[in-house]
Amino acid sequence: MLPRRRKSKGDKGSNPPRKSGPPNSLFGEILDWMLAPLLFLWPISIIVTHNVADNIANQPYDLALADSVRALARLVSVEDGQVVVHFPAPPRALFRADQDDVVYYQVADDKGTTLTGDADIPAAPLPRSLIGEEVLLRDEMIQGEEVRVAYRFLRPVLEQPELIVLVQVAETRNKRTDLASRVVTGVLLPQFAIIPLAVVLVWVGLSRGIAPLNRLQSLIRRRRPTDLSPVEPSSVPEEVRPLIVAYNDMMERLEENLQAQQRFIADAAHQMRTPLTGLKMQTDLAMHETDPDQLRESLARIAVSTDRAAHLINQLLSLARAEASFEKLYAVETVSLDDVVREVALELFPRAQAKQIDLGVEAGDHPLLVEGNPVLLREMVKNLVDNAVKYTPRGGSVTARIRFAGSPILEVEDTGPGIPEADRERVFERFYRVLGSGVDGSGLGLPIVREIADLHRATVTLDANPAGRGTLARVVFPRSHLQPPPRVQGDHDALR
């Protein structure tokens, strides 16, 4: 289906230029997709490195802290039912001798009552079961400072299993934080040098990688305007070969179009030369004619030749208009096919009446809607009906029929001499005439119909008139989902 163009206020019938969606620079696009993820992953790598450094820094100090808990647990005993701790030296000397961190210790019962040591250490929840000499670790806050706590529950007297003692040793995190910072610094400092170097290397690599594209650009730019020869695909990188194949195909089609245009210009010049030469000869004869009756006949022939030349010029202009990029020049709208056919029938009705041809229009209960350009669609219908009226002898009939059979269909049926089956496809060629038909025409009417139908993705066929002698031209439009409006009461279906 043709692209639908929406009109806006101030629209004069031409589309505004569209901004290009794809990137302007392939080099910049690749560079962005390589560097942007790198810059995105760098902060993530810093966070991951910091977490890993914390784990690395915790391991040795956790082991030392656990050993302190085990050593403190070996000093715990029960005397006269009371839990006591026998320190071989002053506790302050054992646990507070570190110059970087403060160390806290505590021995408490299962109810959280401190028996000895620092009461600032929060109590730990009692586990469901005590597993040997297992030492547990946790993080806590003491006096607003983060500490690492190692703790263990033990039974000093096996005969008194209800007696449970909690042994805890806590240490601030200064040494751990310092070690983790040194690890992070040691890892990240080289990255500050590696990342700019990687950017430079990526830039150089991309520059060398797209060098074949620059050579291809220079090769194409050095070509002469008339050189439409294909580019050898093997001379370009593999990734660009599909583009070059498509480019070669486009150049081939362009050359075919140029040749077709040259043939069309030659044929058009020949077709124009014939009526103009005849018109010149008839004018010369009329200028030397003295008999009024003969002069009147000469002027009548001049008028007929003028009409033929004007008709040919109008068809040439119509064909040129149909070949133009109508998506930029003409709006695509929802068009009532019935209204277009009726307008054309009313315009050609005087000509049909002059030849005593019965010209009629047949339509269904609802108008058929199609998407297309109303100017070109009207030109297509006009050429179909005009050819039918022109080829149909005096006293014949021409019927334009609009119907729906899964898709909108336009049929133009006449009782003319008909087109031989062998010529039904060739009549769509420009300036083609059916030999021996005795039909006077420019040979451009049906090519214009085919051109406009192709633009609207419709199909055109010519068949013998099933009702008898004549031709049945059929145009089948693409399937439409448009809802037809109700037909106005009293609308007639035929022009008689």
GROMACS .gro file of C-alpha atoms in nm:
model
  496
    1MET     CA    1   0.000   0.000   0.000
    2LEU     CA    2   0.118   0.353  -0.073
    3PRO     CA    3   0.258   0.544   0.226
    4ARG     CA    4  -0.013   0.760   0.380
    5ARG     CA    5   0.071   1.129   0.401
    6ARG     CA    6  -0.098   1.340   0.665
    7LYS     CA    7  -0.169   1.701   0.591
    8SER     CA    8  -0.099   1.971   0.846
    9LYS     CA    9  -0.186   2.339   0.865
   10GLY     CA   10   0.004   2.539   0.611
   11ASP     CA   11   0.081   2.231   0.402
   12LYS     CA   12   0.103   2.332   0.038
   13GLY     CA   13   0.106   1.980  -0.102
   14SER     CA   14   0.472   1.889  -0.060
   15ASN     CA   15   0.633   1.682   0.209
   16PRO     CA   16   0.893   1.844   0.435
   17PRO     CA   17   1.240   1.689   0.418
   18ARG     CA   18   1.280   1.404   0.662
   19LYS     CA   19   1.570   1.383   0.897
   20SER     CA   20   1.782   1.079   0.848
   21GLY     CA   21   1.728   0.816   1.115
   22PRO     CA   22   2.047   0.610   1.070
   23PRO     CA   23   2.378   0.748   1.203
   24ASN     CA   24   2.574   0.986   0.981
   25SER     CA   25   2.910   0.827   1.065
   26LEU     CA   26   2.974   0.455   1.069
   27PHE     CA   27   3.310   0.522   1.234
   28GLY     CA   28   3.145   0.721   1.513
   29GLU     CA   29   2.871   0.462   1.558
   30ILE     CA   30   3.119   0.176   1.600
   31LEU     CA   31   3.336   0.388   1.830
   32ASP     CA   32   3.034   0.476   2.044
   33TRP     CA   33   2.924   0.113   2.074
   34MET     CA   34   3.278   0.010   2.174
   35LEU     CA   35   3.358   0.290   2.419
   36ALA     CA   36   3.015   0.348   2.573
   37PRO     CA   37   2.995  -0.006   2.722
   38LEU     CA   38   3.356   0.030   2.839
   39LEU     CA   39   3.277   0.355   3.022
   40PHE     CA   40   2.962   0.195   3.162
   41LEU     CA   41   3.147  -0.114   3.286
   42TRP     CA   42   3.432   0.084   3.444
   43PRO     CA   43   3.231   0.206   3.749
   44ILE     CA   44   3.091  -0.144   3.786
   45SER     CA   45   3.443  -0.286   3.785
   46ILE     CA   46   3.540  -0.036   4.059
   47ILE     CA   47   3.251  -0.153   4.277
   48VAL     CA   48   3.331  -0.519   4.218
   49THR     CA   49   3.701  -0.458   4.284
   50HIS     CA   50   3.618  -0.282   4.609
   51ASN     CA   51   3.403  -0.572   4.726
   52VAL     CA   52   3.672  -0.822   4.634
   53ALA     CA   53   3.934  -0.611   4.813
   54ASP     CA   54   3.716  -0.603   5.126
   55ASN     CA   55   3.691  -0.983   5.121
   56ILE     CA   56   4.065  -1.015   5.069
   57ALA     CA   57   4.136  -0.772   5.352
   58ASN     CA   58   3.894  -0.947   5.590
   59GLN     CA   59   4.037  -1.297   5.553
   60PRO     CA   60   4.373  -1.261   5.738
   61TYR     CA   61   4.236  -1.031   6.006
   62ASP     CA   62   3.935  -1.257   6.060
   63LEU     CA   63   4.171  -1.550   6.119
   64ALA     CA   64   4.369  -1.351   6.374
   65LEU     CA   65   4.048  -1.235   6.541
   66ALA     CA   66   3.920  -1.593   6.560
   67ASP     CA   67   4.249  -1.705   6.718
   68SER     CA   68   4.204  -1.434   6.981
   69VAL     CA   69   3.857  -1.569   7.061
   70ARG     CA   70   3.993  -1.924   7.098
   71ALA     CA   71   4.276  -1.802   7.320
   72LEU     CA   72   4.030  -1.609   7.538
   73ALA     CA   73   3.802  -1.913   7.558
   74ARG     CA   74   4.090  -2.125   7.695
   75LEU     CA   75   4.128  -1.880   7.983
   76VAL     CA   76   3.766  -1.923   8.094
   77SER     CA   77   3.697  -2.158   8.388
   78VAL     CA   78   3.438  -2.214   8.664
   79GLU     CA   79   3.527  -2.184   9.030
   80ASP     CA   80   3.269  -2.232   9.302
   81GLY     CA   81   2.995  -2.206   9.042
   82GLN     CA   82   3.128  -1.873   8.916
   83VAL     CA   83   3.277  -1.809   8.575
   84VAL     CA   84   3.624  -1.657   8.599
   85VAL     CA   85   3.892  -1.564   8.349
   86HIS     CA   86   4.260  -1.602   8.443
   87PHE     CA   87   4.465  -1.362   8.234
   88PRO     CA   88   4.839  -1.434   8.221
   89ALA     CA   89   4.893  -1.063   8.171
   90PRO     CA   90   4.682  -0.750   8.202
   91PRO     CA   91   4.394  -0.764   7.951
   92ARG     CA   92   4.469  -0.412   7.835
   93ALA     CA   93   4.811  -0.528   7.724
   94LEU     CA   94   4.671  -0.835   7.550
   95PHE     CA   95   4.383  -0.679   7.354
   96ARG     CA   96   4.455  -0.307   7.326
   97ALA     CA   97   4.815  -0.300   7.215
   98ASP     CA   98   4.735  -0.239   6.842
   99GLN     CA   99   4.835   0.110   6.722
  100ASP     CA  100   4.584   0.120   6.431
  101ASP     CA  101   4.274  -0.043   6.572
  102VAL     CA  102   4.096  -0.066   6.904
  103VAL     CA  103   4.027  -0.418   7.028
  104TYR     CA  104   3.740  -0.500   7.261
  105TYR     CA  105   3.681  -0.827   7.451
  106GLN     CA  106   3.394  -0.962   7.651
  107VAL     CA  107   3.294  -1.270   7.845
  108ALA     CA  108   2.920  -1.288   7.917
  109ASP     CA  109   2.663  -1.543   8.021
  110ASP     CA  110   2.382  -1.669   7.800
  111LYS     CA  111   2.153  -1.391   7.924
  112GLY     CA  112   2.388  -1.122   7.793
  113THR     CA  113   2.521  -1.013   8.129
  114THR     CA  114   2.885  -0.910   8.099
  115LEU     CA  115   3.104  -1.109   8.339
  116THR     CA  116   3.429  -0.945   8.239
  117GLY     CA  117   3.555  -0.717   7.965
  118ASP     CA  118   3.378  -0.445   7.765
  119ALA     CA  119   3.004  -0.420   7.798
  120ASP     CA  120   2.985  -0.212   7.477
  121ILE     CA  121   2.992  -0.521   7.259
  122PRO     CA  122   2.631  -0.613   7.170
  123ALA     CA  123   2.520  -0.959   7.275
  124ALA     CA  124   2.493  -1.228   7.013
  125PRO     CA  125   2.184  -1.450   6.971
  126LEU     CA  126   2.220  -1.798   7.114
  127PRO     CA  127   2.243  -2.060   6.834
  128ARG     CA  128   2.029  -2.371   6.837
  129SER     CA  129   2.329  -2.597   6.875
  130LEU     CA  130   2.694  -2.550   6.971
  131ILE     CA  131   2.938  -2.694   6.722
  132GLY     CA  132   3.276  -2.766   6.878
  133GLU     CA  133   3.513  -2.472   6.872
  134GLU     CA  134   3.347  -2.296   6.581
  135VAL     CA  135   3.404  -1.919   6.580
  136LEU     CA  136   3.141  -1.698   6.420
  137LEU     CA  137   3.190  -1.352   6.269
  138ARG     CA  138   2.963  -1.051   6.232
  139ASP     CA  139   2.973  -0.674   6.184
  140GLU     CA  140   2.856  -0.437   6.460
  141MET     CA  141   2.874  -0.074   6.567
  142ILE     CA  142   3.048   0.033   6.892
  143GLN     CA  143   3.038   0.398   6.993
  144GLY     CA  144   2.946   0.496   6.636
  145GLU     CA  145   3.235   0.306   6.477
  146GLU     CA  146   3.220  -0.007   6.264
  147VAL     CA  147   3.380  -0.313   6.421
  148ARG     CA  148   3.435  -0.674   6.326
  149VAL     CA  149   3.325  -0.916   6.596
  150ALA     CA  150   3.441  -1.276   6.641
  151TYR     CA  151   3.248  -1.474   6.901
  152ARG     CA  152   3.199  -1.825   7.035
  153PHE     CA  153   2.960  -2.000   7.276
  154LEU     CA  154   3.111  -2.263   7.506
  155ARG     CA  155   3.025  -2.486   7.804
  156PRO     CA  156   3.307  -2.454   8.059
  157VAL     CA  157   3.183  -2.751   8.263
  158LEU     CA  158   3.053  -3.055   8.084
  159GLU     CA  159   2.861  -3.160   8.395
  160GLN     CA  160   2.664  -2.836   8.377
  161PRO     CA  161   2.533  -2.820   8.019
  162GLU     CA  162   2.295  -2.541   8.109
  163LEU     CA  163   2.591  -2.315   8.182
  164ILE     CA  164   2.679  -2.136   7.855
  165VAL     CA  165   2.938  -1.863   7.822
  166LEU     CA  166   2.969  -1.616   7.536
  167VAL     CA  167   3.325  -1.511   7.442
  168GLN     CA  168   3.362  -1.215   7.205
  169VAL     CA  169   3.651  -1.014   7.064
  170ALA     CA  170   3.581  -0.704   6.850
  171GLU     CA  171   3.820  -0.495   6.645
  172THR     CA  172   3.774  -0.171   6.454
  173ARG     CA  173   3.821  -0.187   6.075
  174ASN     CA  174   4.103   0.062   6.019
  175LYS     CA  175   4.363  -0.191   5.907
  176ARG     CA  176   4.110  -0.369   5.689
  177THR     CA  177   3.998  -0.047   5.523
  178ASP     CA  178   4.357   0.059   5.462
  179LEU     CA  179   4.445  -0.278   5.306
  180ALA     CA  180   4.133  -0.275   5.085
  181SER     CA  181   4.214   0.080   4.972
  182ARG     CA  182   4.567  -0.025   4.877
  183VAL     CA  183   4.430  -0.321   4.678
  184VAL     CA  184   4.176  -0.101   4.494
  185THR     CA  185   4.439   0.164   4.424
  186GLY     CA  186   4.681  -0.095   4.292
  187VAL     CA  187   4.418  -0.231   4.056
  188LEU     CA  188   4.263   0.097   3.937
  189LEU     CA  189   4.574   0.306   3.884
  190PRO     CA  190   4.689   0.096   3.585
  191GLN     CA  191   4.339   0.126   3.439
  192PHE     CA  192   4.374   0.504   3.420
  193ALA     CA  193   4.663   0.448   3.182
  194ILE     CA  194   4.519   0.144   3.003
  195ILE     CA  195   4.178   0.294   2.915
  196PRO     CA  196   4.312   0.601   2.727
  197LEU     CA  197   4.561   0.373   2.553
  198ALA     CA  198   4.276   0.136   2.461
  199VAL     CA  199   4.076   0.430   2.320
  200VAL     CA  200   4.372   0.533   2.104
  201LEU     CA  201   4.426   0.175   1.984
  202VAL     CA  202   4.056   0.136   1.904
  203TRP     CA  203   4.063   0.465   1.711
  204VAL     CA  204   4.367   0.355   1.511
  205GLY     CA  205   4.218   0.009   1.449
  206LEU     CA  206   3.889   0.150   1.327
  207SER     CA  207   4.067   0.401   1.106
  208ARG     CA  208   4.261   0.122   0.940
  209GLY     CA  209   3.951  -0.098   0.927
  210ILE     CA  210   3.741   0.154   0.732
  211ALA     CA  211   4.026   0.250   0.499
  212PRO     CA  212   3.883   0.020   0.224
  213LEU     CA  213   3.557   0.217   0.244
  214ASN     CA  214   3.748   0.539   0.183
  215ARG     CA  215   3.921   0.382  -0.118
  216LEU     CA  216   3.584   0.266  -0.248
  217GLN     CA  217   3.447   0.618  -0.203
  218SER     CA  218   3.739   0.763  -0.400
  219LEU     CA  219   3.691   0.501  -0.675
  220ILE     CA  220   3.322   0.585  -0.716
  221ARG     CA  221   3.383   0.961  -0.696
  222ARG     CA  222   3.645   0.946  -0.975
  223ARG     CA  223   3.395   0.788  -1.214
  224ARG     CA  224   3.257   0.986  -1.501
  225PRO     CA  225   2.882   1.067  -1.483
  226THR     CA  226   2.814   0.836  -1.777
  227ASP     CA  227   3.003   0.541  -1.627
  228LEU     CA  228   2.738   0.305  -1.488
  229SER     CA  229   2.953  -0.008  -1.502
  230PRO     CA  230   2.936  -0.237  -1.196
  231VAL     CA  231   3.194  -0.234  -0.917
  232GLU     CA  232   3.379  -0.562  -0.877
  233PRO     CA  233   3.249  -0.713  -0.548
  234SER     CA  234   3.572  -0.905  -0.487
  235SER     CA  235   3.763  -0.576  -0.459
  236VAL     CA  236   3.576  -0.466  -0.143
  237PRO     CA  237   3.561  -0.613   0.208
  238GLU     CA  238   3.323  -0.902   0.262
  239GLU     CA  239   3.096  -0.698   0.491
  240VAL     CA  240   3.040  -0.439   0.217
  241ARG     CA  241   2.980  -0.684  -0.067
  242PRO     CA  242   2.600  -0.702  -0.020
  243LEU     CA  243   2.591  -0.322  -0.043
  244ILE     CA  244   2.802  -0.326  -0.360
  245VAL     CA  245   2.582  -0.598  -0.512
  246ALA     CA  246   2.276  -0.384  -0.439
  247TYR     CA  247   2.458  -0.080  -0.580
  248ASN     CA  248   2.544  -0.268  -0.899
  249ASP     CA  249   2.183  -0.380  -0.930
  250MET     CA  250   2.065  -0.021  -0.889
  251MET     CA  251   2.313   0.097  -1.155
  252GLU     CA  252   2.185  -0.172  -1.390
  253ARG     CA  253   1.825  -0.063  -1.336
  254LEU     CA  254   1.928   0.300  -1.380
  255GLU     CA  255   2.095   0.219  -1.710
  256GLU     CA  256   1.784   0.034  -1.825
  257ASN     CA  257   1.571   0.333  -1.726
  258LEU     CA  258   1.800   0.572  -1.911
  259GLN     CA  259   1.785   0.356  -2.221
  260ALA     CA  260   1.407   0.335  -2.190
  261GLN     CA  261   1.389   0.713  -2.158
  262GLN     CA  262   1.606   0.757  -2.464
  263ARG     CA  263   1.383   0.522  -2.660
  264PHE     CA  264   1.078   0.705  -2.526
  265ILE     CA  265   1.218   1.042  -2.631
  266ALA     CA  266   1.294   0.908  -2.979
  267ASP     CA  267   0.947   0.754  -3.010
  268ALA     CA  268   0.783   1.069  -2.875
  269ALA     CA  269   0.975   1.284  -3.122
  270HIS     CA  270   0.865   1.057  -3.405
  271GLN     CA  271   0.504   1.059  -3.285
  272MET     CA  272   0.505   1.438  -3.255
  273ARG     CA  273   0.673   1.486  -3.590
  274THR     CA  274   0.401   1.297  -3.778
  275PRO     CA  275   0.096   1.511  -3.677
  276LEU     CA  276   0.298   1.833  -3.695
  277THR     CA  277   0.421   1.750  -4.045
  278GLY     CA  278   0.067   1.666  -4.156
  279LEU     CA  279  -0.061   1.985  -3.994
  280LYS     CA  280   0.202   2.189  -4.178
  281MET     CA  281   0.114   2.029  -4.511
  282GLN     CA  282  -0.259   2.081  -4.460
  283THR     CA  283  -0.197   2.441  -4.361
  284ASP     CA  284   0.007   2.501  -4.678
  285LEU     CA  285  -0.269   2.347  -4.890
  286ALA     CA  286  -0.534   2.557  -4.718
  287MET     CA  287  -0.334   2.874  -4.780
  288HIS     CA  288  -0.336   2.807  -5.157
  289GLU     CA  289  -0.699   2.692  -5.170
  290THR     CA  290  -0.951   2.926  -5.337
  291ASP     CA  291  -1.260   2.706  -5.336
  292PRO     CA  292  -1.460   2.779  -5.016
  293ASP     CA  293  -1.578   2.420  -4.985
  294GLN     CA  294  -1.228   2.280  -5.023
  295LEU     CA  295  -1.098   2.543  -4.781
  296ARG     CA  296  -1.359   2.439  -4.525
  297GLU     CA  297  -1.253   2.072  -4.563
  298SER     CA  298  -0.890   2.169  -4.523
  299LEU     CA  299  -0.967   2.363  -4.206
  300ALA     CA  300  -1.165   2.065  -4.073
  301ARG     CA  301  -0.865   1.839  -4.136
  302ILE     CA  302  -0.642   2.095  -3.965
  303ALA     CA  303  -0.875   2.094  -3.663
  304VAL     CA  304  -0.865   1.713  -3.647
  305SER     CA  305  -0.485   1.712  -3.672
  306THR     CA  306  -0.466   1.977  -3.401
  307ASP     CA  307  -0.688   1.768  -3.173
  308ARG     CA  308  -0.466   1.465  -3.232
  309ALA     CA  309  -0.151   1.662  -3.153
  310ALA     CA  310  -0.309   1.813  -2.840
  311HIS     CA  311  -0.427   1.470  -2.729
  312LEU     CA  312  -0.079   1.325  -2.778
  313ILE     CA  313   0.082   1.610  -2.584
  314ASN     CA  314  -0.166   1.567  -2.299
  315GLN     CA  315  -0.089   1.196  -2.284
  316LEU     CA  316   0.285   1.260  -2.284
  317LEU     CA  317   0.240   1.500  -1.993
  318SER     CA  318   0.021   1.247  -1.812
  319LEU     CA  319   0.284   0.978  -1.857
  320ALA     CA  320   0.557   1.211  -1.733
  321ARG     CA  321   0.341   1.298  -1.430
  322ALA     CA  322   0.281   0.931  -1.357
  323GLU     CA  323   0.655   0.856  -1.379
  324ALA     CA  324   0.741   1.139  -1.139
  325SER     CA  325   0.804   1.070  -0.771
  326PHE     CA  326   0.444   1.138  -0.680
  327GLU     CA  327   0.506   1.054  -0.316
  328LYS     CA  328   0.681   1.391  -0.293
  329LEU     CA  329   0.461   1.583  -0.534
  330TYR     CA  330   0.115   1.451  -0.455
  331ALA     CA  331  -0.072   1.367  -0.139
  332VAL     CA  332  -0.195   1.013  -0.082
  333GLU     CA  333  -0.552   1.026   0.042
  334THR     CA  334  -0.859   0.813   0.088
  335VAL     CA  335  -1.038   0.832  -0.247
  336SER     CA  336  -1.390   0.723  -0.337
  337LEU     CA  337  -1.347   0.521  -0.655
  338ASP     CA  338  -1.713   0.571  -0.739
  339ASP     CA  339  -1.680   0.950  -0.736
  340VAL     CA  340  -1.374   0.941  -0.959
  341VAL     CA  341  -1.545   0.717  -1.216
  342ARG     CA  342  -1.858   0.935  -1.221
  343GLU     CA  343  -1.657   1.254  -1.271
  344VAL     CA  344  -1.470   1.100  -1.563
  345ALA     CA  345  -1.793   0.963  -1.714
  346LEU     CA  346  -1.958   1.307  -1.695
  347GLU     CA  347  -1.655   1.466  -1.862
  348LEU     CA  348  -1.647   1.216  -2.150
  349PHE     CA  349  -2.023   1.189  -2.188
  350PRO     CA  350  -2.043   1.458  -2.463
  351ARG     CA  351  -1.786   1.270  -2.674
  352ALA     CA  352  -1.972   0.944  -2.628
  353GLN     CA  353  -2.302   1.111  -2.713
  354ALA     CA  354  -2.150   1.258  -3.029
  355LYS     CA  355  -2.066   0.902  -3.142
  356GLN     CA  356  -2.403   0.773  -3.021
  357ILE     CA  357  -2.224   0.548  -2.768
  358ASP     CA  358  -2.419   0.433  -2.465
  359LEU     CA  359  -2.186   0.532  -2.175
  360GLY     CA  360  -2.291   0.412  -1.828
  361VAL     CA  361  -2.160   0.361  -1.476
  362GLU     CA  362  -2.256   0.065  -1.257
  363ALA     CA  363  -2.179   0.057  -0.884
  364GLY     CA  364  -2.280  -0.127  -0.571
  365ASP     CA  365  -2.474  -0.011  -0.269
  366HIS     CA  366  -2.170   0.147  -0.100
  367PRO     CA  367  -1.890   0.352  -0.252
  368LEU     CA  368  -1.555   0.175  -0.264
  369LEU     CA  369  -1.265   0.353  -0.093
  370VAL     CA  370  -0.901   0.316  -0.196
  371GLU     CA  371  -0.582   0.484  -0.080
  372GLY     CA  372  -0.403   0.675  -0.352
  373ASN     CA  373  -0.352   1.002  -0.527
  374PRO     CA  374  -0.680   1.141  -0.661
  375VAL     CA  375  -0.513   1.319  -0.956
  376LEU     CA  376  -0.335   1.008  -1.081
  377LEU     CA  377  -0.632   0.780  -1.015
  378ARG     CA  378  -0.853   1.013  -1.215
  379GLU     CA  379  -0.597   1.011  -1.497
  380MET     CA  380  -0.594   0.631  -1.498
  381VAL     CA  381  -0.974   0.603  -1.513
  382LYS     CA  382  -0.991   0.873  -1.778
  383ASN     CA  383  -0.747   0.690  -2.006
  384LEU     CA  384  -0.936   0.363  -1.964
  385VAL     CA  385  -1.275   0.514  -2.049
  386ASP     CA  386  -1.125   0.741  -2.316
  387ASN     CA  387  -0.968   0.443  -2.497
  388ALA     CA  388  -1.294   0.252  -2.475
  389VAL     CA  389  -1.493   0.544  -2.620
  390LYS     CA  390  -1.235   0.604  -2.890
  391TYR     CA  391  -1.213   0.240  -3.005
  392THR     CA  392  -1.585   0.164  -2.983
  393PRO     CA  393  -1.766   0.223  -3.314
  394ARG     CA  394  -2.069   0.446  -3.345
  395GLY     CA  395  -2.378   0.303  -3.180
  396GLY     CA  396  -2.182   0.080  -2.939
  397SER     CA  397  -2.172   0.086  -2.560
  398VAL     CA  398  -1.914   0.146  -2.286
  399THR     CA  399  -1.976   0.052  -1.922
  400ALA     CA  400  -1.758   0.146  -1.624
  401ARG     CA  401  -1.827  -0.092  -1.337
  402ILE     CA  402  -1.713  -0.065  -0.973
  403ARG     CA  403  -1.751  -0.372  -0.756
  404PHE     CA  404  -1.597  -0.548  -0.458
  405ALA     CA  405  -1.475  -0.909  -0.467
  406GLY     CA  406  -1.233  -0.933  -0.177
  407SER     CA  407  -1.066  -0.619  -0.315
  408PRO     CA  408  -1.190  -0.304  -0.493
  409ILE     CA  409  -1.222  -0.372  -0.867
  410LEU     CA  410  -1.273  -0.132  -1.157
  411GLU     CA  411  -1.391  -0.275  -1.491
  412VAL     CA  412  -1.435  -0.091  -1.821
  413GLU     CA  413  -1.630  -0.294  -2.076
  414ASP     CA  414  -1.679  -0.190  -2.440
  415THR     CA  415  -1.822  -0.335  -2.761
  416GLY     CA  416  -1.532  -0.222  -2.978
  417PRO     CA  417  -1.328  -0.433  -3.219
  418GLY     CA  418  -1.146  -0.600  -2.930
  419ILE     CA  419  -0.775  -0.669  -2.886
  420PRO     CA  420  -0.627  -0.994  -3.017
  421GLU     CA  421  -0.504  -1.222  -2.742
  422ALA     CA  422  -0.146  -1.206  -2.875
  423ASP     CA  423  -0.146  -0.826  -2.837
  424ARG     CA  424  -0.313  -0.793  -2.495
  425GLU     CA  425   0.018  -0.755  -2.314
  426ARG     CA  426   0.201  -0.558  -2.583
  427VAL     CA  427  -0.063  -0.286  -2.591
  428PHE     CA  428   0.083  -0.170  -2.258
  429GLU     CA  429   0.404  -0.080  -2.442
  430ARG     CA  430   0.437   0.283  -2.530
  431PHE     CA  431   0.331   0.386  -2.883
  432TYR     CA  432   0.232   0.030  -2.968
  433ARG     CA  433  -0.052  -0.007  -3.221
  434VAL     CA  434  -0.254  -0.314  -3.303
  435LEU     CA  435  -0.181  -0.372  -3.671
  436GLY     CA  436  -0.481  -0.405  -3.893
  437SER     CA  437  -0.721  -0.283  -3.626
  438GLY     CA  438  -0.799   0.040  -3.803
  439VAL     CA  439  -0.802   0.212  -3.464
  440ASP     CA  440  -0.670   0.566  -3.449
  441GLY     CA  441  -0.483   0.629  -3.125
  442SER     CA  442  -0.157   0.757  -2.981
  443GLY     CA  443  -0.054   0.428  -2.822
  444LEU     CA  444  -0.008   0.590  -2.477
  445GLY     CA  445  -0.343   0.541  -2.303
  446LEU     CA  446  -0.289   0.190  -2.166
  447PRO     CA  447   0.080   0.247  -2.077
  448ILE     CA  448  -0.036   0.539  -1.861
  449VAL     CA  449  -0.294   0.308  -1.699
  450ARG     CA  450  -0.028   0.045  -1.626
  451GLU     CA  451   0.216   0.304  -1.489
  452ILE     CA  452  -0.038   0.454  -1.246
  453ALA     CA  453  -0.170   0.112  -1.145
  454ASP     CA  454   0.183  -0.004  -1.059
  455LEU     CA  455   0.233   0.305  -0.845
  456HIS     CA  456  -0.079   0.210  -0.649
  457ARG     CA  457   0.017  -0.161  -0.639
  458ALA     CA  458  -0.283  -0.253  -0.848
  459THR     CA  459  -0.294  -0.504  -1.134
  460VAL     CA  460  -0.432  -0.440  -1.484
  461THR     CA  461  -0.554  -0.713  -1.719
  462LEU     CA  462  -0.727  -0.713  -2.058
  463ASP     CA  463  -0.968  -0.988  -2.159
  464ALA     CA  464  -1.226  -1.046  -2.426
  465ASN     CA  465  -1.569  -0.911  -2.343
  466PRO     CA  466  -1.765  -1.212  -2.206
  467ALA     CA  467  -2.086  -1.057  -2.335
  468GLY     CA  468  -1.966  -1.063  -2.695
  469ARG     CA  469  -1.740  -0.853  -2.909
  470GLY     CA  470  -1.520  -0.599  -2.734
  471THR     CA  471  -1.269  -0.568  -2.450
  472LEU     CA  472  -1.297  -0.598  -2.073
  473ALA     CA  473  -1.026  -0.401  -1.889
  474ARG     CA  474  -0.997  -0.486  -1.519
  475VAL     CA  475  -0.800  -0.302  -1.247
  476VAL     CA  476  -0.775  -0.486  -0.913
  477PHE     CA  477  -0.663  -0.271  -0.621
  478PRO     CA  478  -0.496  -0.402  -0.305
  479ARG     CA  479  -0.724  -0.527  -0.030
  480SER     CA  480  -0.861  -0.231   0.165
  481HIS     CA  481  -0.978  -0.221   0.526
  482LEU     CA  482  -1.151   0.115   0.483
  483GLN     CA  483  -1.515   0.127   0.580
  484PRO     CA  484  -1.729   0.265   0.294
  485PRO     CA  485  -1.962   0.555   0.376
  486PRO     CA  486  -2.336   0.510   0.319
  487ARG     CA  487  -2.456   0.594  -0.030
  488VAL     CA  488  -2.669   0.905  -0.067
  489GLN     CA  489  -3.033   0.829  -0.139
  490GLY     CA  490  -3.133   0.891  -0.499
  491ASP     CA  491  -2.782   0.846  -0.637
  492HIS     CA  492  -2.803   0.697  -0.988
  493ASP     CA  493  -2.575   0.429  -1.127
  494ALA     CA  494  -2.577   0.505  -1.498
  495LEU     CA  495  -2.537   0.788  -1.743
  496ARG     CA  496  -2.765   0.742  -2.040
   0.00000   0.00000   0.00000
